[in-house]
mmCIF file with all atom_site columns, C-alpha atoms in Angstrom:
data_model
loop_
_atom_site.group_PDB
_atom_site.id
_atom_site.type_symbol
_atom_site.label_atom_id
_atom_site.label_alt_id
_atom_site.label_comp_id
_atom_site.label_asym_id
_atom_site.label_entity_id
_atom_site.label_seq_id
_atom_site.pdbx_PDB_ins_code
_atom_site.Cartn_x
_atom_site.Cartn_y
_atom_site.Cartn_z
_atom_site.occupancy
_atom_site.B_iso_or_equiv
_atom_site.pdbx_formal_charge
_atom_site.auth_seq_id
_atom_site.auth_comp_id
_atom_site.auth_asym_id
_atom_site.auth_atom_id
_atom_site.pdbx_PDB_model_num
ATOM 1   C CA . ASP I 1 1   ? 104.872 121.777 93.091  1.00 61.00 ? 144 ASP I CA 1
ATOM 2   C CA . ALA I 1 2   ? 108.130 121.077 94.887  1.00 79.00 ? 145 ALA I CA 1
ATOM 3   C CA . GLY I 1 3   ? 108.189 118.010 97.090  1.00 92.00 ? 146 GLY I CA 1
ATOM 4   C CA . VAL I 1 4   ? 110.066 117.630 100.358 1.00 96.00 ? 147 VAL I CA 1
ATOM 5   C CA . THR I 1 5   ? 113.634 118.802 99.799  1.00 96.00 ? 148 THR I CA 1
ATOM 6   C CA . GLN I 1 6   ? 116.612 117.816 101.876 1.00 97.00 ? 149 GLN I CA 1
ATOM 7   C CA . SER I 1 7   ? 120.160 119.105 101.877 1.00 97.00 ? 150 SER I CA 1
ATOM 8   C CA . PRO I 1 8   ? 122.857 118.083 101.464 1.00 97.00 ? 151 PRO I CA 1
ATOM 9   C CA . THR I 1 9   ? 122.275 114.848 99.549  1.00 96.00 ? 152 THR I CA 1
ATOM 10  C CA . HIS I 1 10  ? 125.533 113.301 100.723 1.00 96.00 ? 153 HIS I CA 1
ATOM 11  C CA . LEU I 1 11  ? 128.201 114.212 103.225 1.00 96.00 ? 154 LEU I CA 1
ATOM 12  C CA . ILE I 1 12  ? 131.169 112.655 104.943 1.00 98.00 ? 155 ILE I CA 1
ATOM 13  C CA . LYS I 1 13  ? 132.128 113.564 108.499 1.00 98.00 ? 156 LYS I CA 1
ATOM 14  C CA . THR I 1 14  ? 134.795 112.443 110.958 1.00 98.00 ? 157 THR I CA 1
ATOM 15  C CA . ARG I 1 15  ? 134.041 110.832 114.318 1.00 98.00 ? 158 ARG I CA 1
ATOM 16  C CA . GLY I 1 16  ? 133.456 113.422 117.017 1.00 98.00 ? 159 GLY I CA 1
ATOM 17  C CA . GLN I 1 17  ? 132.332 116.134 114.608 1.00 98.00 ? 160 GLN I CA 1
ATOM 18  C CA . HIS I 1 18  ? 128.936 117.808 114.493 1.00 98.00 ? 161 HIS I CA 1
ATOM 19  C CA . VAL I 1 19  ? 126.499 117.742 111.555 1.00 98.00 ? 162 VAL I CA 1
ATOM 20  C CA . THR I 1 20  ? 123.396 119.714 110.563 1.00 98.00 ? 163 THR I CA 1
ATOM 21  C CA . LEU I 1 21  ? 120.872 118.328 108.099 1.00 98.00 ? 164 LEU I CA 1
ATOM 22  C CA . ARG I 1 22  ? 118.149 120.470 106.575 1.00 98.00 ? 165 ARG I CA 1
ATOM 23  C CA . CYS I 1 23  ? 114.604 119.818 105.380 1.00 98.00 ? 166 CYS I CA 1
ATOM 24  C CA . SER I 1 24  ? 112.060 121.997 103.566 1.00 97.00 ? 167 SER I CA 1
ATOM 25  C CA . PRO I 1 25  ? 108.518 120.620 103.710 1.00 96.00 ? 168 PRO I CA 1
ATOM 26  C CA . ILE I 1 26  ? 105.911 120.756 101.005 1.00 94.00 ? 169 ILE I CA 1
ATOM 27  C CA . SER I 1 27  ? 104.206 124.148 100.917 1.00 92.00 ? 170 SER I CA 1
ATOM 28  C CA . GLY I 1 28  ? 101.334 124.178 103.401 1.00 89.00 ? 171 GLY I CA 1
ATOM 29  C CA . HIS I 1 29  ? 102.651 121.270 105.467 1.00 92.00 ? 172 HIS I CA 1
ATOM 30  C CA . LYS I 1 30  ? 103.222 122.230 109.082 1.00 91.00 ? 173 LYS I CA 1
ATOM 31  C CA . SER I 1 31  ? 104.401 118.900 110.483 1.00 92.00 ? 174 SER I CA 1
ATOM 32  C CA . VAL I 1 32  ? 107.906 117.539 109.906 1.00 95.00 ? 175 VAL I CA 1
ATOM 33  C CA . SER I 1 33  ? 109.392 114.247 111.072 1.00 96.00 ? 176 SER I CA 1
ATOM 34  C CA . TRP I 1 34  ? 112.917 112.844 110.918 1.00 98.00 ? 177 TRP I CA 1
ATOM 35  C CA . TYR I 1 35  ? 113.919 109.212 110.447 1.00 98.00 ? 178 TYR I CA 1
ATOM 36  C CA . GLN I 1 36  ? 117.214 107.335 110.507 1.00 98.00 ? 179 GLN I CA 1
ATOM 37  C CA . GLN I 1 37  ? 117.593 104.437 108.066 1.00 98.00 ? 180 GLN I CA 1
ATOM 38  C CA . VAL I 1 38  ? 120.666 102.288 108.611 1.00 97.00 ? 181 VAL I CA 1
ATOM 39  C CA . LEU I 1 39  ? 121.696 100.278 105.553 1.00 94.00 ? 182 LEU I CA 1
ATOM 40  C CA . GLY I 1 40  ? 119.564 97.165  105.191 1.00 92.00 ? 183 GLY I CA 1
ATOM 41  C CA . GLN I 1 41  ? 117.006 98.197  107.810 1.00 95.00 ? 184 GLN I CA 1
ATOM 42  C CA . GLY I 1 42  ? 113.705 100.037 107.945 1.00 96.00 ? 185 GLY I CA 1
ATOM 43  C CA . PRO I 1 43  ? 113.568 103.713 108.947 1.00 97.00 ? 186 PRO I CA 1
ATOM 44  C CA . GLN I 1 44  ? 113.457 104.523 112.657 1.00 98.00 ? 187 GLN I CA 1
ATOM 45  C CA . PHE I 1 45  ? 111.580 107.529 113.975 1.00 97.00 ? 188 PHE I CA 1
ATOM 46  C CA . ILE I 1 46  ? 113.736 110.243 115.571 1.00 98.00 ? 189 ILE I CA 1
ATOM 47  C CA . PHE I 1 47  ? 111.618 113.399 116.004 1.00 95.00 ? 190 PHE I CA 1
ATOM 48  C CA . GLN I 1 48  ? 108.337 114.984 115.038 1.00 94.00 ? 191 GLN I CA 1
ATOM 49  C CA . TYR I 1 49  ? 107.772 118.745 115.040 1.00 94.00 ? 192 TYR I CA 1
ATOM 50  C CA . TYR I 1 50  ? 104.505 120.593 114.577 1.00 91.00 ? 193 TYR I CA 1
ATOM 51  C CA . GLU I 1 51  ? 104.100 124.355 114.785 1.00 88.00 ? 194 GLU I CA 1
ATOM 52  C CA . LYS I 1 52  ? 107.716 124.657 115.927 1.00 89.00 ? 195 LYS I CA 1
ATOM 53  C CA . GLU I 1 53  ? 107.201 122.413 118.941 1.00 92.00 ? 196 GLU I CA 1
ATOM 54  C CA . GLU I 1 54  ? 108.519 118.902 119.499 1.00 93.00 ? 197 GLU I CA 1
ATOM 55  C CA . ARG I 1 55  ? 105.543 116.532 119.444 1.00 91.00 ? 198 ARG I CA 1
ATOM 56  C CA . GLY I 1 56  ? 107.334 113.208 119.560 1.00 92.00 ? 199 GLY I CA 1
ATOM 57  C CA . ARG I 1 57  ? 110.759 111.725 120.112 1.00 94.00 ? 200 ARG I CA 1
ATOM 58  C CA . GLY I 1 58  ? 112.084 108.267 119.352 1.00 94.00 ? 201 GLY I CA 1
ATOM 59  C CA . ASN I 1 59  ? 114.653 106.261 121.267 1.00 95.00 ? 202 ASN I CA 1
ATOM 60  C CA . PHE I 1 60  ? 117.738 108.266 120.328 1.00 97.00 ? 203 PHE I CA 1
ATOM 61  C CA . PRO I 1 61  ? 120.456 109.753 122.564 1.00 97.00 ? 204 PRO I CA 1
ATOM 62  C CA . ASP I 1 62  ? 120.624 113.425 123.494 1.00 96.00 ? 205 ASP I CA 1
ATOM 63  C CA . ARG I 1 63  ? 123.305 113.909 120.859 1.00 98.00 ? 206 ARG I CA 1
ATOM 64  C CA . PHE I 1 64  ? 120.395 114.155 118.449 1.00 98.00 ? 207 PHE I CA 1
ATOM 65  C CA . SER I 1 65  ? 118.395 117.368 118.465 1.00 97.00 ? 208 SER I CA 1
ATOM 66  C CA . ALA I 1 66  ? 116.144 119.195 116.040 1.00 97.00 ? 209 ALA I CA 1
ATOM 67  C CA . ARG I 1 67  ? 114.195 122.366 115.596 1.00 96.00 ? 210 ARG I CA 1
ATOM 68  C CA . GLN I 1 68  ? 111.533 123.808 113.316 1.00 97.00 ? 211 GLN I CA 1
ATOM 69  C CA . PHE I 1 69  ? 111.558 127.354 112.027 1.00 96.00 ? 212 PHE I CA 1
ATOM 70  C CA . PRO I 1 70  ? 108.668 129.809 111.482 1.00 95.00 ? 213 PRO I CA 1
ATOM 71  C CA . ASN I 1 71  ? 108.567 128.831 107.789 1.00 94.00 ? 214 ASN I CA 1
ATOM 72  C CA . TYR I 1 72  ? 108.154 125.170 108.911 1.00 95.00 ? 215 TYR I CA 1
ATOM 73  C CA . SER I 1 73  ? 111.541 124.083 107.598 1.00 97.00 ? 216 SER I CA 1
ATOM 74  C CA . SER I 1 74  ? 113.556 121.962 109.986 1.00 97.00 ? 217 SER I CA 1
ATOM 75  C CA . GLU I 1 75  ? 117.101 121.095 111.005 1.00 98.00 ? 218 GLU I CA 1
ATOM 76  C CA . LEU I 1 76  ? 118.404 117.880 112.527 1.00 98.00 ? 219 LEU I CA 1
ATOM 77  C CA . ASN I 1 77  ? 121.610 118.222 114.508 1.00 98.00 ? 220 ASN I CA 1
ATOM 78  C CA . VAL I 1 78  ? 123.853 115.395 115.619 1.00 98.00 ? 221 VAL I CA 1
ATOM 79  C CA . ASN I 1 79  ? 126.784 116.053 117.977 1.00 97.00 ? 222 ASN I CA 1
ATOM 80  C CA . ALA I 1 80  ? 129.837 113.917 118.732 1.00 98.00 ? 223 ALA I CA 1
ATOM 81  C CA . LEU I 1 81  ? 129.326 111.726 115.684 1.00 98.00 ? 224 LEU I CA 1
ATOM 82  C CA . LEU I 1 82  ? 129.894 107.991 116.015 1.00 98.00 ? 225 LEU I CA 1
ATOM 83  C CA . LEU I 1 83  ? 130.567 105.473 113.256 1.00 98.00 ? 226 LEU I CA 1
ATOM 84  C CA . GLY I 1 84  ? 127.124 104.022 114.009 1.00 97.00 ? 227 GLY I CA 1
ATOM 85  C CA . ASP I 1 85  ? 125.478 107.287 113.008 1.00 98.00 ? 228 ASP I CA 1
ATOM 86  C CA . SER I 1 86  ? 126.260 106.485 109.381 1.00 98.00 ? 229 SER I CA 1
ATOM 87  C CA . ALA I 1 87  ? 122.850 106.167 107.737 1.00 98.00 ? 230 ALA I CA 1
ATOM 88  C CA . LEU I 1 88  ? 120.301 107.685 105.387 1.00 97.00 ? 231 LEU I CA 1
ATOM 89  C CA . TYR I 1 89  ? 118.388 110.439 107.184 1.00 98.00 ? 232 TYR I CA 1
ATOM 90  C CA . LEU I 1 90  ? 114.878 110.932 105.871 1.00 97.00 ? 233 LEU I CA 1
ATOM 91  C CA . CYS I 1 91  ? 112.569 113.866 106.406 1.00 97.00 ? 234 CYS I CA 1
ATOM 92  C CA . ALA I 1 92  ? 108.800 113.623 106.005 1.00 96.00 ? 235 ALA I CA 1
ATOM 93  C CA . SER I 1 93  ? 106.168 116.341 106.011 1.00 94.00 ? 236 SER I CA 1
ATOM 94  C CA . SER I 1 94  ? 102.398 116.295 106.273 1.00 91.00 ? 237 SER I CA 1
ATOM 95  C CA . PHE I 1 95  ? 99.326  118.374 106.901 1.00 84.00 ? 238 PHE I CA 1
ATOM 96  C CA . PRO I 1 96  ? 98.112  118.314 110.489 1.00 74.00 ? 239 PRO I CA 1
ATOM 97  C CA . GLY I 1 97  ? 95.233  116.026 111.387 1.00 70.00 ? 240 GLY I CA 1
ATOM 98  C CA . ARG I 1 98  ? 94.405  112.377 111.865 1.00 65.00 ? 241 ARG I CA 1
ATOM 99  C CA . ASN I 1 99  ? 93.776  111.322 108.279 1.00 69.00 ? 242 ASN I CA 1
ATOM 100 C CA . THR I 1 100 ? 97.000  112.584 106.789 1.00 78.00 ? 243 THR I CA 1
ATOM 101 C CA . GLU I 1 101 ? 99.727  111.161 104.565 1.00 86.00 ? 244 GLU I CA 1
ATOM 102 C CA . ALA I 1 102 ? 103.461 111.548 105.133 1.00 91.00 ? 245 ALA I CA 1
ATOM 103 C CA . PHE I 1 103 ? 105.504 112.670 102.098 1.00 93.00 ? 246 PHE I CA 1
ATOM 104 C CA . PHE I 1 104 ? 109.204 111.848 102.193 1.00 95.00 ? 247 PHE I CA 1
ATOM 105 C CA . GLY I 1 105 ? 112.253 113.571 100.820 1.00 95.00 ? 248 GLY I CA 1
ATOM 106 C CA . GLN I 1 106 ? 115.100 111.726 99.105  1.00 95.00 ? 249 GLN I CA 1
ATOM 107 C CA . GLY I 1 107 ? 117.200 111.788 102.229 1.00 96.00 ? 250 GLY I CA 1
ATOM 108 C CA . THR I 1 108 ? 120.714 112.766 103.222 1.00 97.00 ? 251 THR I CA 1
ATOM 109 C CA . ARG I 1 109 ? 123.318 110.015 103.127 1.00 97.00 ? 252 ARG I CA 1
ATOM 110 C CA . LEU I 1 110 ? 125.690 110.593 106.084 1.00 98.00 ? 253 LEU I CA 1
ATOM 111 C CA . THR I 1 111 ? 128.947 108.672 106.261 1.00 98.00 ? 254 THR I CA 1
ATOM 112 C CA . VAL I 1 112 ? 131.024 108.923 109.446 1.00 98.00 ? 255 VAL I CA 1
ATOM 113 C CA . VAL I 1 113 ? 134.672 107.866 109.089 1.00 97.00 ? 256 VAL I CA 1
ATOM 114 C CA . ALA G 2 1   ? 105.353 99.765  122.099 1.00 75.00 ? 130 ALA G CA 1
ATOM 115 C CA . GLN G 2 2   ? 104.249 98.892  118.611 1.00 85.00 ? 131 GLN G CA 1
ATOM 116 C CA . THR G 2 3   ? 106.336 96.550  116.478 1.00 94.00 ? 132 THR G CA 1
ATOM 117 C CA . VAL G 2 4   ? 106.133 95.699  112.783 1.00 98.00 ? 133 VAL G CA 1
ATOM 118 C CA . THR G 2 5   ? 107.642 92.496  111.381 1.00 98.00 ? 134 THR G CA 1
ATOM 119 C CA . GLN G 2 6   ? 108.320 91.586  107.767 1.00 98.00 ? 135 GLN G CA 1
ATOM 120 C CA . SER G 2 7   ? 109.461 87.968  107.678 1.00 96.00 ? 136 SER G CA 1
ATOM 121 C CA . GLN G 2 8   ? 110.519 87.881  104.010 1.00 97.00 ? 137 GLN G CA 1
ATOM 122 C CA . PRO G 2 9   ? 113.866 89.661  103.442 1.00 97.00 ? 138 PRO G CA 1
ATOM 123 C CA . GLU G 2 10  ? 113.650 88.973  99.700  1.00 97.00 ? 139 GLU G CA 1
ATOM 124 C CA . MET G 2 11  ? 110.987 87.929  97.228  1.00 97.00 ? 140 MET G CA 1
ATOM 125 C CA . SER G 2 12  ? 111.128 87.251  93.528  1.00 97.00 ? 141 SER G CA 1
ATOM 126 C CA . VAL G 2 13  ? 108.350 87.319  90.944  1.00 98.00 ? 142 VAL G CA 1
ATOM 127 C CA . GLN G 2 14  ? 108.107 86.796  87.223  1.00 98.00 ? 143 GLN G CA 1
ATOM 128 C CA . GLU G 2 15  ? 106.932 89.778  85.195  1.00 97.00 ? 144 GLU G CA 1
ATOM 129 C CA . ALA G 2 16  ? 103.101 89.771  84.817  1.00 97.00 ? 145 ALA G CA 1
ATOM 130 C CA . GLU G 2 17  ? 102.699 87.340  87.721  1.00 98.00 ? 146 GLU G CA 1
ATOM 131 C CA . THR G 2 18  ? 101.275 88.005  91.194  1.00 98.00 ? 147 THR G CA 1
ATOM 132 C CA . VAL G 2 19  ? 103.258 88.247  94.422  1.00 98.00 ? 148 VAL G CA 1
ATOM 133 C CA . THR G 2 20  ? 102.241 88.688  98.072  1.00 98.00 ? 149 THR G CA 1
ATOM 134 C CA . LEU G 2 21  ? 104.401 90.395  100.684 1.00 98.00 ? 150 LEU G CA 1
ATOM 135 C CA . SER G 2 22  ? 103.721 89.625  104.349 1.00 98.00 ? 151 SER G CA 1
ATOM 136 C CA . CYS G 2 23  ? 103.581 91.903  107.373 1.00 98.00 ? 152 CYS G CA 1
ATOM 137 C CA . THR G 2 24  ? 102.540 91.364  110.962 1.00 98.00 ? 153 THR G CA 1
ATOM 138 C CA . TYR G 2 25  ? 102.320 93.952  113.694 1.00 97.00 ? 154 TYR G CA 1
ATOM 139 C CA . ASP G 2 26  ? 101.729 94.177  117.402 1.00 96.00 ? 155 ASP G CA 1
ATOM 140 C CA . THR G 2 27  ? 99.674  96.874  119.096 1.00 94.00 ? 156 THR G CA 1
ATOM 141 C CA . SER G 2 28  ? 97.240  97.318  121.943 1.00 92.00 ? 157 SER G CA 1
ATOM 142 C CA . GLU G 2 29  ? 95.439  100.140 120.126 1.00 91.00 ? 158 GLU G CA 1
ATOM 143 C CA . SER G 2 30  ? 92.094  99.617  118.401 1.00 89.00 ? 159 SER G CA 1
ATOM 144 C CA . ASP G 2 31  ? 92.306  102.557 115.997 1.00 91.00 ? 160 ASP G CA 1
ATOM 145 C CA . TYR G 2 32  ? 95.363  102.956 113.783 1.00 93.00 ? 161 TYR G CA 1
ATOM 146 C CA . TYR G 2 33  ? 96.587  103.135 110.196 1.00 94.00 ? 162 TYR G CA 1
ATOM 147 C CA . LEU G 2 34  ? 98.686  100.695 108.224 1.00 96.00 ? 163 LEU G CA 1
ATOM 148 C CA . PHE G 2 35  ? 100.751 101.539 105.162 1.00 96.00 ? 164 PHE G CA 1
ATOM 149 C CA . TRP G 2 36  ? 102.879 99.977  102.487 1.00 98.00 ? 165 TRP G CA 1
ATOM 150 C CA . TYR G 2 37  ? 105.725 102.134 101.210 1.00 97.00 ? 166 TYR G CA 1
ATOM 151 C CA . LYS G 2 38  ? 107.969 101.484 98.214  1.00 97.00 ? 167 LYS G CA 1
ATOM 152 C CA . GLN G 2 39  ? 111.597 102.610 98.249  1.00 97.00 ? 168 GLN G CA 1
ATOM 153 C CA . PRO G 2 40  ? 113.346 102.376 94.857  1.00 94.00 ? 169 PRO G CA 1
ATOM 154 C CA . PRO G 2 41  ? 117.095 102.926 94.457  1.00 88.00 ? 170 PRO G CA 1
ATOM 155 C CA . SER G 2 42  ? 116.388 106.667 94.286  1.00 83.00 ? 171 SER G CA 1
ATOM 156 C CA . ARG G 2 43  ? 115.808 106.329 98.078  1.00 87.00 ? 172 ARG G CA 1
ATOM 157 C CA . GLN G 2 44  ? 112.559 108.272 98.199  1.00 89.00 ? 173 GLN G CA 1
ATOM 158 C CA . MET G 2 45  ? 109.756 106.571 100.115 1.00 94.00 ? 174 MET G CA 1
ATOM 159 C CA . ILE G 2 46  ? 106.584 106.418 98.043  1.00 95.00 ? 175 ILE G CA 1
ATOM 160 C CA . LEU G 2 47  ? 103.212 105.554 99.552  1.00 95.00 ? 176 LEU G CA 1
ATOM 161 C CA . VAL G 2 48  ? 101.699 102.528 97.788  1.00 97.00 ? 177 VAL G CA 1
ATOM 162 C CA . ILE G 2 49  ? 98.532  101.919 99.786  1.00 96.00 ? 178 ILE G CA 1
ATOM 163 C CA . ARG G 2 50  ? 96.981  102.659 103.174 1.00 95.00 ? 179 ARG G CA 1
ATOM 164 C CA . GLN G 2 51  ? 94.403  100.964 105.380 1.00 95.00 ? 180 GLN G CA 1
ATOM 165 C CA . GLU G 2 52  ? 92.391  102.416 108.246 1.00 93.00 ? 181 GLU G CA 1
ATOM 166 C CA . ALA G 2 53  ? 91.933  99.827  110.979 1.00 92.00 ? 182 ALA G CA 1
ATOM 167 C CA . TYR G 2 54  ? 88.279  100.722 111.520 1.00 90.00 ? 183 TYR G CA 1
ATOM 168 C CA . LYS G 2 55  ? 87.453  99.857  107.916 1.00 89.00 ? 184 LYS G CA 1
ATOM 169 C CA . GLN G 2 56  ? 86.714  96.188  107.314 1.00 85.00 ? 185 GLN G CA 1
ATOM 170 C CA . GLN G 2 57  ? 87.010  96.515  103.555 1.00 92.00 ? 186 GLN G CA 1
ATOM 171 C CA . ASN G 2 58  ? 90.482  95.829  102.195 1.00 94.00 ? 187 ASN G CA 1
ATOM 172 C CA . ALA G 2 59  ? 92.099  98.770  100.394 1.00 93.00 ? 188 ALA G CA 1
ATOM 173 C CA . THR G 2 60  ? 92.848  98.571  96.673  1.00 94.00 ? 189 THR G CA 1
ATOM 174 C CA . GLU G 2 61  ? 94.894  100.858 94.435  1.00 93.00 ? 190 GLU G CA 1
ATOM 175 C CA . ASN G 2 62  ? 95.028  99.655  90.840  1.00 96.00 ? 191 ASN G CA 1
ATOM 176 C CA . ARG G 2 63  ? 97.328  96.593  90.777  1.00 97.00 ? 192 ARG G CA 1
ATOM 177 C CA . PHE G 2 64  ? 97.963  96.794  94.536  1.00 98.00 ? 193 PHE G CA 1
ATOM 178 C CA . SER G 2 65  ? 95.634  95.381  97.169  1.00 97.00 ? 194 SER G CA 1
ATOM 179 C CA . VAL G 2 66  ? 95.911  94.389  100.797 1.00 97.00 ? 195 VAL G CA 1
ATOM 180 C CA . ASN G 2 67  ? 94.607  91.558  102.949 1.00 97.00 ? 196 ASN G CA 1
ATOM 181 C CA . PHE G 2 68  ? 93.952  93.139  106.339 1.00 96.00 ? 197 PHE G CA 1
ATOM 182 C CA . GLN G 2 69  ? 93.249  90.662  109.154 1.00 96.00 ? 198 GLN G CA 1
ATOM 183 C CA . LYS G 2 70  ? 92.765  92.786  112.266 1.00 95.00 ? 199 LYS G CA 1
ATOM 184 C CA . ALA G 2 71  ? 92.319  89.942  114.742 1.00 94.00 ? 200 ALA G CA 1
ATOM 185 C CA . ALA G 2 72  ? 95.436  88.222  113.459 1.00 95.00 ? 201 ALA G CA 1
ATOM 186 C CA . LYS G 2 73  ? 97.307  91.564  113.209 1.00 96.00 ? 202 LYS G CA 1
ATOM 187 C CA . SER G 2 74  ? 98.306  90.739  109.681 1.00 97.00 ? 203 SER G CA 1
ATOM 188 C CA . PHE G 2 75  ? 98.583  93.125  106.722 1.00 97.00 ? 204 PHE G CA 1
ATOM 189 C CA . SER G 2 76  ? 99.822  91.616  103.460 1.00 98.00 ? 205 SER G CA 1
ATOM 190 C CA . LEU G 2 77  ? 100.329 93.370  100.126 1.00 98.00 ? 206 LEU G CA 1
ATOM 191 C CA . LYS G 2 78  ? 99.371  91.714  96.857  1.00 98.00 ? 207 LYS G CA 1
ATOM 192 C CA . ILE G 2 79  ? 100.869 93.023  93.622  1.00 98.00 ? 208 ILE G CA 1
ATOM 193 C CA . SER G 2 80  ? 99.103  91.801  90.502  1.00 98.00 ? 209 SER G CA 1
ATOM 194 C CA . ASP G 2 81  ? 100.499 91.844  86.961  1.00 98.00 ? 210 ASP G CA 1
ATOM 195 C CA . SER G 2 82  ? 103.987 92.634  88.305  1.00 98.00 ? 211 SER G CA 1
ATOM 196 C CA . GLN G 2 83  ? 106.040 95.082  86.260  1.00 97.00 ? 212 GLN G CA 1
ATOM 197 C CA . LEU G 2 84  ? 109.784 95.669  86.096  1.00 97.00 ? 213 LEU G CA 1
ATOM 198 C CA . GLY G 2 85  ? 109.246 99.054  87.735  1.00 96.00 ? 214 GLY G CA 1
ATOM 199 C CA . ASP G 2 86  ? 107.826 97.339  90.820  1.00 97.00 ? 215 ASP G CA 1
ATOM 200 C CA . ALA G 2 87  ? 111.315 96.155  91.783  1.00 97.00 ? 216 ALA G CA 1
ATOM 201 C CA . ALA G 2 88  ? 112.219 97.961  95.015  1.00 97.00 ? 217 ALA G CA 1
ATOM 202 C CA . MET G 2 89  ? 112.306 97.660  98.785  1.00 98.00 ? 218 MET G CA 1
ATOM 203 C CA . TYR G 2 90  ? 108.846 97.486  100.319 1.00 98.00 ? 219 TYR G CA 1
ATOM 204 C CA . PHE G 2 91  ? 108.185 98.596  103.869 1.00 98.00 ? 220 PHE G CA 1
ATOM 205 C CA . CYS G 2 92  ? 105.139 97.952  105.988 1.00 98.00 ? 221 CYS G CA 1
ATOM 206 C CA . ALA G 2 93  ? 104.420 100.729 108.473 1.00 97.00 ? 222 ALA G CA 1
ATOM 207 C CA . TYR G 2 94  ? 102.084 101.398 111.400 1.00 96.00 ? 223 TYR G CA 1
ATOM 208 C CA . ARG G 2 95  ? 100.789 104.679 112.779 1.00 93.00 ? 224 ARG G CA 1
ATOM 209 C CA . ARG G 2 96  ? 98.627  105.300 115.835 1.00 90.00 ? 225 ARG G CA 1
ATOM 210 C CA . TYR G 2 97  ? 95.350  107.039 115.114 1.00 83.00 ? 226 TYR G CA 1
ATOM 211 C CA . ASN G 2 98  ? 96.349  110.563 116.141 1.00 79.00 ? 227 ASN G CA 1
ATOM 212 C CA . ALA G 2 99  ? 100.116 110.407 115.789 1.00 81.00 ? 228 ALA G CA 1
ATOM 213 C CA . GLY G 2 100 ? 100.805 112.819 112.944 1.00 80.00 ? 229 GLY G CA 1
ATOM 214 C CA . ASN G 2 101 ? 103.527 111.297 110.795 1.00 84.00 ? 230 ASN G CA 1
ATOM 215 C CA . MET G 2 102 ? 105.190 109.200 113.511 1.00 91.00 ? 231 MET G CA 1
ATOM 216 C CA . LEU G 2 103 ? 105.494 105.848 111.757 1.00 94.00 ? 232 LEU G CA 1
ATOM 217 C CA . THR G 2 104 ? 106.848 102.500 112.929 1.00 96.00 ? 233 THR G CA 1
ATOM 218 C CA . PHE G 2 105 ? 108.416 100.599 110.038 1.00 97.00 ? 234 PHE G CA 1
ATOM 219 C CA . GLY G 2 106 ? 109.187 96.950  109.468 1.00 98.00 ? 235 GLY G CA 1
ATOM 220 C CA . GLY G 2 107 ? 112.575 95.768  108.291 1.00 97.00 ? 236 GLY G CA 1
ATOM 221 C CA . GLY G 2 108 ? 111.581 95.668  104.634 1.00 97.00 ? 237 GLY G CA 1
ATOM 222 C CA . THR G 2 109 ? 111.271 93.124  101.806 1.00 98.00 ? 238 THR G CA 1
ATOM 223 C CA . ARG G 2 110 ? 113.369 93.395  98.674  1.00 98.00 ? 239 ARG G CA 1
ATOM 224 C CA . LEU G 2 111 ? 111.236 92.569  95.631  1.00 98.00 ? 240 LEU G CA 1
ATOM 225 C CA . MET G 2 112 ? 112.944 91.443  92.456  1.00 97.00 ? 241 MET G CA 1
ATOM 226 C CA . VAL G 2 113 ? 111.007 91.223  89.206  1.00 97.00 ? 242 VAL G CA 1
ATOM 227 C CA . LYS G 2 114 ? 112.312 88.857  86.528  1.00 97.00 ? 243 LYS G CA 1
ATOM 228 C CA . PRO G 2 115 ? 111.649 89.667  82.863  1.00 95.00 ? 244 PRO G CA 1
#
């Protein structure tokens, strides 16, 4: 079975540009979350989506947005990129419910120059 | 807001020996989950072990076990018979009881295993 897949694996963008990161959850998982992991730090929660609706948002500016599609895949969009947005962006998926485990993808390494 | 603190940026252990990684957290909730994740150089977060706060018994998964002290808000990970493949970043994480996969992570501990 395929795990959580993220694309692209790496990309380089220029300050002020826009970027879209993509995530395909494990088959049957309806909940997707996004995390930002700056080098040398732990991941920080950005968004959670369940059944195409935003169910949680972390402390990130409005430049960050996301959406979930009918097939439960998800996109994370970041506008007006800053150097500080350089990080590993992780996607996690899970079944709904209280007693559930989050499965992570290998992440997208974003470098802003 | 919940916070998770890992006070050991780096730890080192000899192969086949035992090592303990520390984690403390702060929450006003009574029901929650705690996790230890491993992140090797491949970057993918792998769940090592989980603990439900309402369970008094400490979780165990093969060579990995935890010491969960709810009153002290402490959640340490013990790795027995350390192997070279255990070398990685380890993250402690907290999740409220009904919070899907919204996790709060600590800053991580880099574990080095010496042959």
